[in-house]
Amino acid sequence: MSHNSAPTPLTSSMGSPLTGTIRVPGDKSISHRSLMFGALAVGRTTVKGLLESEDVLATGEAMRAVGAKIEKHADGSYTVDGIGLGGLLEPEHVIDFGNAGTGVRLTMGIFGSHNIAATFVGDASLSSRPMGRVLNPLREMGTNVIARDGDRLPASIRGAEQALPISYRVPMPSAQVKSAVLLAGLNAPGETTVIEPIPTRDHTEKMLKGFGAEISVSLNEAGERVIKLKGQPELKPQDIDVPGDPSSAGFPLVAALIVPGSDITIENVLLNEHRTGLITTLIEMGGDIEIANRRETGGEEVGDLKVKASRLKGITVPAERAPSMIDEYPVLAVAAAFAEGDTFMPGLDELRVKESDRLAAVARGLEANGIPCVETEDTLTVTGGATEIGGGTVTTHLDHRIAMSFLVLGMAAHKPVTVDDGAVIATSFPTFTSLFEGLGAKFSSSASEAA
């Protein structure tokens, strides 16, 4: 599905209580990195539970373009025959990342320290997103860049003949920027250092260590995370079982809390401490969420979430929690619409530069469905308990999380809720509608059918 094709509206409306046991698709962050690190290792990496979304498959194509052999097998697993650090071939064609911000930024990091040239393109949404936050540190390492005004796609880079290791302080909380610098540092001689004033998700550090990289994480006197990576290791292939994506789990999680009578279990969810902000917040709001069967796989903690419909109350979400749940604020805003009182969410400036201006998109979607809210430059306040919720059409701006969040709203709203394009959901959660229908949700392809 191309994001430049005609939009396909989708409507959700109140159905029966949501009940059952489900597994959400594999974690997107770990899926991207599994293909990338497998490509950079010497030998065969096996990946089970890979998220087969457009974003992740685009990363797979990018790794194939530089020489990795990636195959899907009859049991659904993938193998990646890696080419090793320093062994990347120059791509013969332009690399199209579609809507994949993580994929393109991390791949720029990998390519940026290899002496190859590559051109990156994306859909209208990705082409509007800032790439300078990644390209600037790569320039410091010796990468040559030609890009559109504002460092936007399309962009061409030529990697450094011999990349320079740098010490880089990340200017904003961004796991993508941190990861891009570390991945560039893999093929630079010496030690690359990333200083992270505000902690972000640490999958790159954990997985690099698992693949055999020499990497350390410590705190400096200011309490900042200091990540040091020794360049030019020989990465060793791994067997990876990808846990369920906590960002994707956020949609059935919130839906079960707000649809009366619901009782569901979401199995095998990643519980990395930098990814559980939404769960923590919903429990603080009064959500009946039990974490069961905690266990460890591949260096990451996973568990099962048992969720029942709950009476929620508005809270102030600590701003310092934002990096651990930055992708989950749209669906949190939906939960807030059904909470008693105000829910105040500060520290949301990073939402301005996601797949859409996500903060504005959420506010307009709430307003279109009769939910009072106040948006500032970096905060959102949602007042819950409106007497007549729903009936509106939400502009998704090609943003999969906006689409899914407002379809969740429709499941508990007084009137059906329509999103202007349901096709964008395939970016991260291709089985969204079928999984929810299995729990009891109700969708239709036009507002008139649902009314």
Short mmCIF file of C-alpha atoms in Angstrom, two decimals:
data_model
loop_
_atom_site.label_atom_id
_atom_site.label_comp_id
_atom_site.label_asym_id
_atom_site.label_seq_id
_atom_site.Cartn_x
_atom_site.Cartn_y
_atom_site.Cartn_z
CA MET A 1 0.00 0.00 0.00
CA SER A 2 1.38 3.37 -0.98
CA HIS A 3 0.69 6.31 1.28
CA ASN A 4 0.25 8.37 -1.87
CA SER A 5 -2.80 6.30 -2.93
CA ALA A 6 -6.44 7.28 -2.40
CA PRO A 7 -7.45 7.32 1.30
CA THR A 8 -9.81 4.63 2.59
CA PRO A 9 -12.00 5.92 5.45
CA LEU A 10 -12.76 3.55 8.32
CA THR A 11 -15.38 3.86 11.07
CA SER A 12 -15.62 2.24 14.49
CA SER A 13 -18.65 2.16 16.73
CA MET A 14 -19.69 0.73 20.07
CA GLY A 15 -20.13 -3.03 19.99
CA SER A 16 -20.05 -5.72 22.63
CA PRO A 17 -17.56 -5.80 25.52
CA LEU A 18 -14.06 -6.76 24.40
CA THR A 19 -13.12 -10.23 25.62
CA GLY A 20 -10.43 -12.76 24.80
CA THR A 21 -6.69 -13.39 24.74
CA ILE A 22 -4.49 -11.87 22.04
CA ARG A 23 -0.92 -11.26 20.99
CA VAL A 24 -0.01 -7.98 19.35
CA PRO A 25 2.55 -7.83 16.53
CA GLY A 26 6.25 -8.01 17.33
CA ASP A 27 7.94 -4.90 18.68
CA LYS A 28 8.79 -2.52 15.87
CA SER A 29 11.99 -1.17 17.45
CA ILE A 30 13.42 -4.64 18.00
CA SER A 31 12.25 -5.84 14.56
CA HIS A 32 14.08 -2.99 12.79
CA ARG A 33 17.26 -3.62 14.77
CA SER A 34 17.11 -7.40 14.30
CA LEU A 35 17.37 -6.97 10.53
CA MET A 36 20.02 -4.24 10.76
CA PHE A 37 22.29 -5.94 13.26
CA GLY A 38 21.83 -9.28 11.53
CA ALA A 39 23.01 -7.64 8.31
CA LEU A 40 26.10 -6.24 10.07
CA ALA A 41 27.00 -9.56 11.73
CA VAL A 42 29.13 -12.26 10.15
CA GLY A 43 26.98 -15.37 9.72
CA ARG A 44 23.27 -16.23 9.99
CA THR A 45 20.84 -14.54 12.39
CA THR A 46 17.40 -16.11 12.93
CA VAL A 47 14.43 -13.91 13.81
CA LYS A 48 11.08 -15.22 15.09
CA GLY A 49 8.04 -12.98 15.57
CA LEU A 50 9.28 -10.23 13.24
CA LEU A 51 6.74 -7.44 12.77
CA GLU A 52 5.81 -7.67 9.10
CA SER A 53 4.77 -4.04 8.79
CA GLU A 54 5.59 -1.75 5.89
CA ASP A 55 8.14 0.11 8.04
CA VAL A 56 10.09 -3.01 8.99
CA LEU A 57 9.92 -4.54 5.53
CA ALA A 58 11.39 -1.30 4.14
CA THR A 59 14.34 -1.75 6.50
CA GLY A 60 14.74 -5.30 5.21
CA GLU A 61 14.86 -4.01 1.64
CA ALA A 62 17.51 -1.46 2.61
CA MET A 63 19.68 -4.19 4.14
CA ARG A 64 19.25 -6.31 1.01
CA ALA A 65 20.34 -3.32 -1.07
CA VAL A 66 23.77 -3.35 0.58
CA GLY A 67 24.30 -7.10 0.25
CA ALA A 68 22.54 -8.90 3.13
CA LYS A 69 20.51 -12.00 2.26
CA ILE A 70 17.14 -11.98 4.05
CA GLU A 71 14.68 -14.84 3.64
CA LYS A 72 11.29 -15.70 5.12
CA HIS A 73 10.63 -19.37 5.86
CA ALA A 74 7.50 -21.51 5.96
CA ASP A 75 7.24 -21.29 9.76
CA GLY A 76 7.14 -17.48 9.57
CA SER A 77 10.69 -16.99 10.82
CA TYR A 78 13.34 -15.00 8.99
CA THR A 79 17.03 -15.61 8.45
CA VAL A 80 19.54 -12.84 7.81
CA ASP A 81 22.89 -13.78 6.30
CA GLY A 82 25.07 -10.84 7.27
CA ILE A 83 27.88 -9.19 5.36
CA GLY A 84 29.87 -7.88 8.32
CA LEU A 85 30.90 -4.38 9.29
CA GLY A 86 32.82 -2.67 6.50
CA GLY A 87 31.39 -5.05 3.91
CA LEU A 88 28.41 -3.01 2.72
CA LEU A 89 27.93 -2.83 -1.03
CA GLU A 90 26.82 0.40 -2.67
CA PRO A 91 23.06 0.29 -3.38
CA GLU A 92 22.15 0.19 -7.06
CA HIS A 93 18.84 2.00 -6.58
CA VAL A 94 17.22 4.74 -4.52
CA ILE A 95 16.12 3.39 -1.12
CA ASP A 96 12.43 4.07 -0.40
CA PHE A 97 11.54 4.01 3.31
CA GLY A 98 7.85 4.87 2.88
CA ASN A 99 6.73 6.13 6.30
CA ALA A 100 9.56 4.57 8.35
CA GLY A 101 11.25 7.28 10.43
CA THR A 102 13.15 4.81 12.60
CA GLY A 103 14.26 2.81 9.58
CA VAL A 104 15.64 5.73 7.59
CA ARG A 105 17.37 7.48 10.50
CA LEU A 106 19.11 4.36 11.79
CA THR A 107 20.08 3.28 8.28
CA MET A 108 21.61 6.70 7.67
CA GLY A 109 23.75 6.04 10.73
CA ILE A 110 24.89 2.65 9.41
CA PHE A 111 25.64 3.89 5.89
CA GLY A 112 27.20 7.13 7.13
CA SER A 113 30.39 5.42 8.31
CA HIS A 114 30.79 3.22 5.22
CA ASN A 115 32.41 4.50 2.04
CA ILE A 116 29.28 4.12 -0.08
CA ALA A 117 26.78 6.53 -1.62
CA ALA A 118 23.02 6.16 -1.14
CA THR A 119 19.87 8.18 -1.76
CA PHE A 120 16.88 7.98 0.60
CA VAL A 121 13.27 8.86 -0.26
CA GLY A 122 9.99 8.48 1.61
CA ASP A 123 6.29 9.22 1.43
CA ALA A 124 4.81 12.70 1.87
CA SER A 125 4.76 12.35 5.66
CA LEU A 126 8.37 11.15 6.00
CA SER A 127 9.56 13.74 3.50
CA SER A 128 8.25 16.50 5.75
CA ARG A 129 10.10 15.24 8.86
CA PRO A 130 13.42 16.76 10.00
CA MET A 131 16.52 14.64 9.34
CA GLY A 132 19.08 17.23 10.47
CA ARG A 133 19.05 15.85 14.00
CA VAL A 134 20.67 12.70 12.58
CA LEU A 135 22.59 14.20 9.67
CA ASN A 136 24.39 16.81 11.78
CA PRO A 137 26.33 14.34 13.97
CA LEU A 138 27.02 12.23 10.86
CA ARG A 139 28.56 15.30 9.23
CA GLU A 140 30.85 15.58 12.27
CA MET A 141 31.94 11.99 11.61
CA GLY A 142 32.82 12.80 7.98
CA THR A 143 29.63 11.94 6.09
CA ASN A 144 28.83 14.11 3.06
CA VAL A 145 25.16 15.06 2.74
CA ILE A 146 23.00 16.59 0.02
CA ALA A 147 19.39 17.12 1.12
CA ARG A 148 16.38 19.33 0.54
CA ASP A 149 16.05 22.57 2.45
CA GLY A 150 15.78 21.89 6.16
CA ASP A 151 17.59 18.55 5.78
CA ARG A 152 14.48 16.82 4.53
CA LEU A 153 14.08 13.88 2.15
CA PRO A 154 15.00 13.12 -0.54
CA ALA A 155 18.57 13.08 0.77
CA SER A 156 21.80 11.62 -0.57
CA ILE A 157 24.81 10.73 1.52
CA ARG A 158 28.31 9.49 0.87
CA GLY A 159 29.74 7.76 3.87
CA ALA A 160 33.14 8.67 5.23
CA GLU A 161 36.17 6.85 3.82
CA GLN A 162 37.31 6.55 7.41
CA ALA A 163 34.70 7.75 9.88
CA LEU A 164 35.77 9.83 12.86
CA PRO A 165 34.65 8.70 16.30
CA ILE A 166 32.95 11.56 18.14
CA SER A 167 31.57 12.45 21.53
CA TYR A 168 28.02 13.67 21.01
CA ARG A 169 25.54 15.13 23.44
CA VAL A 170 22.02 14.39 22.18
CA PRO A 171 20.20 17.77 22.15
CA MET A 172 16.71 16.30 22.51
CA PRO A 173 15.40 13.03 24.00
CA SER A 174 15.53 10.83 20.90
CA ALA A 175 16.39 7.15 20.76
CA GLN A 176 16.66 7.49 16.98
CA VAL A 177 19.41 10.11 17.15
CA LYS A 178 21.30 8.22 19.84
CA SER A 179 21.04 5.00 17.86
CA ALA A 180 22.13 6.57 14.58
CA VAL A 181 25.32 7.92 16.17
CA LEU A 182 26.08 4.57 17.83
CA LEU A 183 25.47 2.67 14.60
CA ALA A 184 27.77 5.05 12.73
CA GLY A 185 30.33 4.52 15.50
CA LEU A 186 30.33 0.78 14.82
CA ASN A 187 32.50 1.29 11.72
CA ALA A 188 34.64 4.11 13.13
CA PRO A 189 38.02 3.30 14.70
CA GLY A 190 38.36 4.16 18.38
CA GLU A 191 35.59 5.03 20.81
CA THR A 192 32.30 6.78 20.04
CA THR A 193 30.53 8.40 23.00
CA VAL A 194 26.90 9.48 23.26
CA ILE A 195 25.78 11.59 26.22
CA GLU A 196 22.06 11.38 26.90
CA PRO A 197 20.73 13.97 29.39
CA ILE A 198 17.26 12.35 29.41
CA PRO A 199 17.12 8.54 29.13
CA THR A 200 15.33 7.08 26.11
CA ARG A 201 14.54 3.50 25.07
CA ASP A 202 17.73 1.45 25.16
CA HIS A 203 17.11 -1.37 22.67
CA THR A 204 20.15 -0.38 20.60
CA GLU A 205 22.52 -0.64 23.56
CA LYS A 206 21.06 -3.95 24.77
CA MET A 207 20.98 -5.56 21.34
CA LEU A 208 24.46 -4.37 20.33
CA LYS A 209 25.81 -5.98 23.49
CA GLY A 210 23.94 -9.18 22.61
CA PHE A 211 25.54 -9.17 19.16
CA GLY A 212 29.00 -8.89 20.74
CA ALA A 213 29.78 -5.18 20.61
CA GLU A 214 31.90 -3.67 23.38
CA ILE A 215 29.53 -1.09 24.83
CA SER A 216 29.20 0.42 28.30
CA VAL A 217 26.58 2.61 29.96
CA SER A 218 27.30 4.75 33.02
CA LEU A 219 26.10 7.93 34.71
CA ASN A 220 28.26 11.06 34.90
CA GLU A 221 28.31 13.53 37.78
CA ALA A 222 25.30 15.36 36.31
CA GLY A 223 23.26 12.15 36.27
CA GLU A 224 23.37 11.89 32.47
CA ARG A 225 23.69 8.54 30.70
CA VAL A 226 27.09 8.14 29.03
CA ILE A 227 27.25 5.41 26.39
CA LYS A 228 30.67 4.38 25.09
CA LEU A 229 31.08 2.11 22.07
CA LYS A 230 34.35 0.60 20.84
CA GLY A 231 34.40 0.72 17.05
CA GLN A 232 34.95 -2.01 14.48
CA PRO A 233 33.89 -5.09 16.48
CA GLU A 234 33.02 -8.37 14.81
CA LEU A 235 29.31 -8.73 15.46
CA LYS A 236 28.15 -12.31 16.09
CA PRO A 237 24.84 -13.62 14.70
CA GLN A 238 21.98 -14.21 17.13
CA ASP A 239 18.69 -16.09 17.47
CA ILE A 240 16.02 -13.50 18.28
CA ASP A 241 12.42 -14.00 19.44
CA VAL A 242 10.74 -10.61 19.06
CA PRO A 243 8.34 -9.77 21.95
CA GLY A 244 5.03 -7.96 21.44
CA ASP A 245 5.24 -4.22 20.78
CA PRO A 246 4.14 -2.22 23.86
CA SER A 247 3.12 0.70 21.63
CA SER A 248 0.78 -1.58 19.66
CA ALA A 249 -0.44 -3.13 22.93
CA GLY A 250 -1.52 0.35 24.01
CA PHE A 251 -4.55 0.24 21.70
CA PRO A 252 -6.26 -2.91 23.06
CA LEU A 253 -5.07 -1.88 26.54
CA VAL A 254 -6.93 1.43 26.44
CA ALA A 255 -9.89 -0.04 24.57
CA ALA A 256 -10.42 -2.67 27.29
CA LEU A 257 -10.29 0.01 29.99
CA ILE A 258 -12.91 2.26 28.37
CA VAL A 259 -15.36 -0.22 26.75
CA PRO A 260 -17.78 -1.28 29.54
CA GLY A 261 -17.62 -4.93 30.60
CA SER A 262 -14.33 -5.68 28.81
CA ASP A 263 -11.86 -8.28 30.09
CA ILE A 264 -8.85 -9.20 27.93
CA THR A 265 -5.33 -10.62 28.21
CA ILE A 266 -2.49 -9.35 26.01
CA GLU A 267 0.28 -11.95 25.99
CA ASN A 268 4.05 -11.63 25.52
CA VAL A 269 4.36 -7.82 25.75
CA LEU A 270 7.80 -6.18 25.97
CA LEU A 271 8.24 -4.59 29.42
CA ASN A 272 11.48 -2.66 28.88
CA GLU A 273 11.59 0.03 31.59
CA HIS A 274 11.91 2.74 28.94
CA ARG A 275 8.71 1.58 27.21
CA THR A 276 6.18 1.10 30.03
CA GLY A 277 5.18 4.72 30.67
CA LEU A 278 1.66 4.19 29.33
CA ILE A 279 1.04 1.19 31.60
CA THR A 280 2.32 3.13 34.62
CA THR A 281 0.13 6.13 33.75
CA LEU A 282 -3.05 4.11 33.19
CA ILE A 283 -2.58 2.31 36.52
CA GLU A 284 -2.20 5.72 38.21
CA MET A 285 -5.48 6.74 36.54
CA GLY A 286 -7.21 3.77 38.16
CA GLY A 287 -6.85 1.20 35.40
CA ASP A 288 -7.31 -2.44 36.41
CA ILE A 289 -4.10 -3.81 34.83
CA GLU A 290 -2.28 -6.85 36.17
CA ILE A 291 1.16 -7.81 34.85
CA ALA A 292 1.48 -11.59 34.97
CA ASN A 293 4.05 -14.22 33.94
CA ARG A 294 7.04 -11.85 33.94
CA ARG A 295 10.04 -13.43 32.25
CA GLU A 296 13.17 -12.55 30.28
CA THR A 297 13.92 -13.24 26.62
CA GLY A 298 16.90 -11.95 24.65
CA GLY A 299 17.93 -9.62 27.45
CA GLU A 300 14.48 -7.98 27.54
CA GLU A 301 11.71 -8.44 30.13
CA VAL A 302 8.30 -9.55 28.84
CA GLY A 303 4.98 -10.37 30.48
CA ASP A 304 1.23 -10.74 30.00
CA LEU A 305 -1.21 -7.86 30.64
CA LYS A 306 -4.61 -8.74 32.14
CA VAL A 307 -6.93 -5.75 31.64
CA LYS A 308 -10.50 -5.07 32.78
CA ALA A 309 -12.84 -2.14 32.14
CA SER A 310 -12.22 0.53 34.77
CA ARG A 311 -13.41 3.85 36.05
CA LEU A 312 -10.54 6.22 35.26
CA LYS A 313 -9.64 9.55 36.86
CA GLY A 314 -7.67 12.43 35.38
CA ILE A 315 -4.07 12.98 36.55
CA THR A 316 -1.01 15.07 35.73
CA VAL A 317 1.43 12.93 33.76
CA PRO A 318 5.04 13.71 34.80
CA ALA A 319 6.89 15.44 31.95
CA GLU A 320 9.96 13.28 32.55
CA ARG A 321 7.88 10.23 31.61
CA ALA A 322 7.34 11.48 28.06
CA PRO A 323 10.34 9.71 26.44
CA SER A 324 9.10 6.33 27.72
CA MET A 325 5.66 6.76 26.12
CA ILE A 326 6.08 9.36 23.39
CA ASP A 327 4.23 7.21 20.83
CA GLU A 328 1.40 6.44 23.23
CA TYR A 329 0.10 9.96 23.95
CA PRO A 330 -2.59 9.84 21.23
CA VAL A 331 -4.21 6.76 22.75
CA LEU A 332 -3.66 8.12 26.28
CA ALA A 333 -5.64 11.19 25.21
CA VAL A 334 -8.48 8.84 24.24
CA ALA A 335 -8.37 7.21 27.68
CA ALA A 336 -8.40 10.71 29.22
CA ALA A 337 -11.64 11.49 27.35
CA PHE A 338 -13.35 8.82 29.48
CA ALA A 339 -11.65 9.76 32.77
CA GLU A 340 -13.21 11.88 35.49
CA GLY A 341 -11.75 15.41 35.48
CA ASP A 342 -8.72 16.81 33.68
CA THR A 343 -5.67 14.89 32.46
CA PHE A 344 -2.68 17.21 31.98
CA MET A 345 0.16 16.05 29.72
CA PRO A 346 3.27 18.30 29.66
CA GLY A 347 6.60 17.85 27.84
CA LEU A 348 5.11 16.94 24.46
CA ASP A 349 7.23 19.08 22.11
CA GLU A 350 8.64 15.94 20.45
CA LEU A 351 5.12 15.11 19.22
CA ARG A 352 5.37 18.08 16.86
CA VAL A 353 7.89 16.21 14.67
CA LYS A 354 6.43 12.72 14.52
CA GLU A 355 4.67 11.17 11.48
CA SER A 356 2.42 14.23 11.72
CA ASP A 357 2.30 17.18 14.09
CA ARG A 358 0.85 14.58 16.41
CA LEU A 359 -0.06 17.01 19.17
CA ALA A 360 -2.17 19.16 16.85
CA ALA A 361 -3.68 16.09 15.17
CA VAL A 362 -4.80 14.67 18.54
CA ALA A 363 -6.31 17.98 19.65
CA ARG A 364 -8.25 18.42 16.39
CA GLY A 365 -9.48 14.82 16.58
CA LEU A 366 -10.71 15.28 20.13
CA GLU A 367 -12.47 18.53 19.24
CA ALA A 368 -14.13 16.91 16.21
CA ASN A 369 -15.68 14.36 18.57
CA GLY A 370 -16.95 16.72 21.25
CA ILE A 371 -14.11 16.26 23.76
CA PRO A 372 -12.89 19.47 25.45
CA CYS A 373 -9.11 19.94 25.31
CA VAL A 374 -6.51 22.70 25.51
CA GLU A 375 -3.37 22.49 23.38
CA THR A 376 -0.25 24.62 23.94
CA GLU A 377 3.16 24.42 22.30
CA ASP A 378 4.18 21.41 24.41
CA THR A 379 1.18 20.43 26.56
CA LEU A 380 -2.26 18.91 26.19
CA THR A 381 -5.09 19.00 28.72
CA VAL A 382 -8.08 16.73 28.13
CA THR A 383 -11.30 17.11 30.11
CA GLY A 384 -13.11 13.81 30.45
CA GLY A 385 -16.76 12.95 30.92
CA ALA A 386 -18.37 14.76 27.99
CA THR A 387 -22.02 13.80 27.70
CA GLU A 388 -21.98 13.23 23.93
CA ILE A 389 -18.70 11.80 22.53
CA GLY A 390 -18.16 10.81 18.91
CA GLY A 391 -19.81 11.54 15.59
CA GLY A 392 -16.77 13.20 14.05
CA THR A 393 -14.31 12.49 11.25
CA VAL A 394 -10.63 12.63 12.17
CA THR A 395 -7.88 13.76 9.79
CA THR A 396 -5.01 11.28 10.24
CA HIS A 397 -2.31 13.18 8.28
CA LEU A 398 -0.97 9.78 7.13
CA ASP A 399 -0.25 8.94 10.78
CA HIS A 400 -0.99 5.34 11.77
CA ARG A 401 -1.17 6.08 15.50
CA ILE A 402 -3.73 8.86 15.01
CA ALA A 403 -5.87 6.46 12.97
CA MET A 404 -5.74 3.63 15.52
CA SER A 405 -6.23 5.89 18.54
CA PHE A 406 -9.45 7.41 17.23
CA LEU A 407 -10.79 4.05 16.12
CA VAL A 408 -10.35 3.02 19.76
CA LEU A 409 -12.32 6.14 20.73
CA GLY A 410 -15.19 4.99 18.52
CA MET A 411 -15.40 1.65 20.35
CA ALA A 412 -16.58 3.42 23.52
CA ALA A 413 -18.13 6.61 22.11
CA HIS A 414 -21.84 7.46 22.03
CA LYS A 415 -21.67 7.92 18.24
CA PRO A 416 -19.43 6.27 15.61
CA VAL A 417 -16.01 7.79 14.91
CA THR A 418 -14.49 7.88 11.42
CA VAL A 419 -10.84 8.27 10.43
CA ASP A 420 -10.15 9.63 6.96
CA ASP A 421 -7.67 6.87 6.09
CA GLY A 422 -7.55 3.44 7.69
CA ALA A 423 -5.00 2.10 5.21
CA VAL A 424 -2.12 3.88 6.99
CA ILE A 425 -2.51 1.44 9.91
CA ALA A 426 -0.51 -1.12 7.92
CA THR A 427 2.58 0.95 8.70
CA SER A 428 2.86 -0.64 12.14
CA PHE A 429 -0.13 -2.92 12.92
CA PRO A 430 -1.35 -4.77 9.81
CA THR A 431 -3.69 -7.05 11.81
CA PHE A 432 -5.32 -4.22 13.80
CA THR A 433 -8.90 -4.59 12.53
CA SER A 434 -8.98 -8.41 12.47
CA LEU A 435 -7.50 -8.64 15.97
CA PHE A 436 -10.04 -6.18 17.39
CA GLU A 437 -12.95 -7.80 15.57
CA GLY A 438 -11.93 -11.06 17.24
CA LEU A 439 -12.35 -9.33 20.62
CA GLY A 440 -15.78 -7.95 19.69
CA ALA A 441 -15.06 -4.56 18.10
CA LYS A 442 -17.19 -3.22 15.27
CA PHE A 443 -15.77 -1.55 12.13
CA SER A 444 -17.28 -0.42 8.85
CA SER A 445 -15.82 1.12 5.72
CA SER A 446 -18.09 4.18 5.78
CA ALA A 447 -19.79 6.31 8.40
CA SER A 448 -23.20 5.63 6.90
CA GLU A 449 -22.88 1.86 7.43
CA ALA A 450 -22.03 2.33 11.10
CA ALA A 451 -24.65 4.93 11.89
#
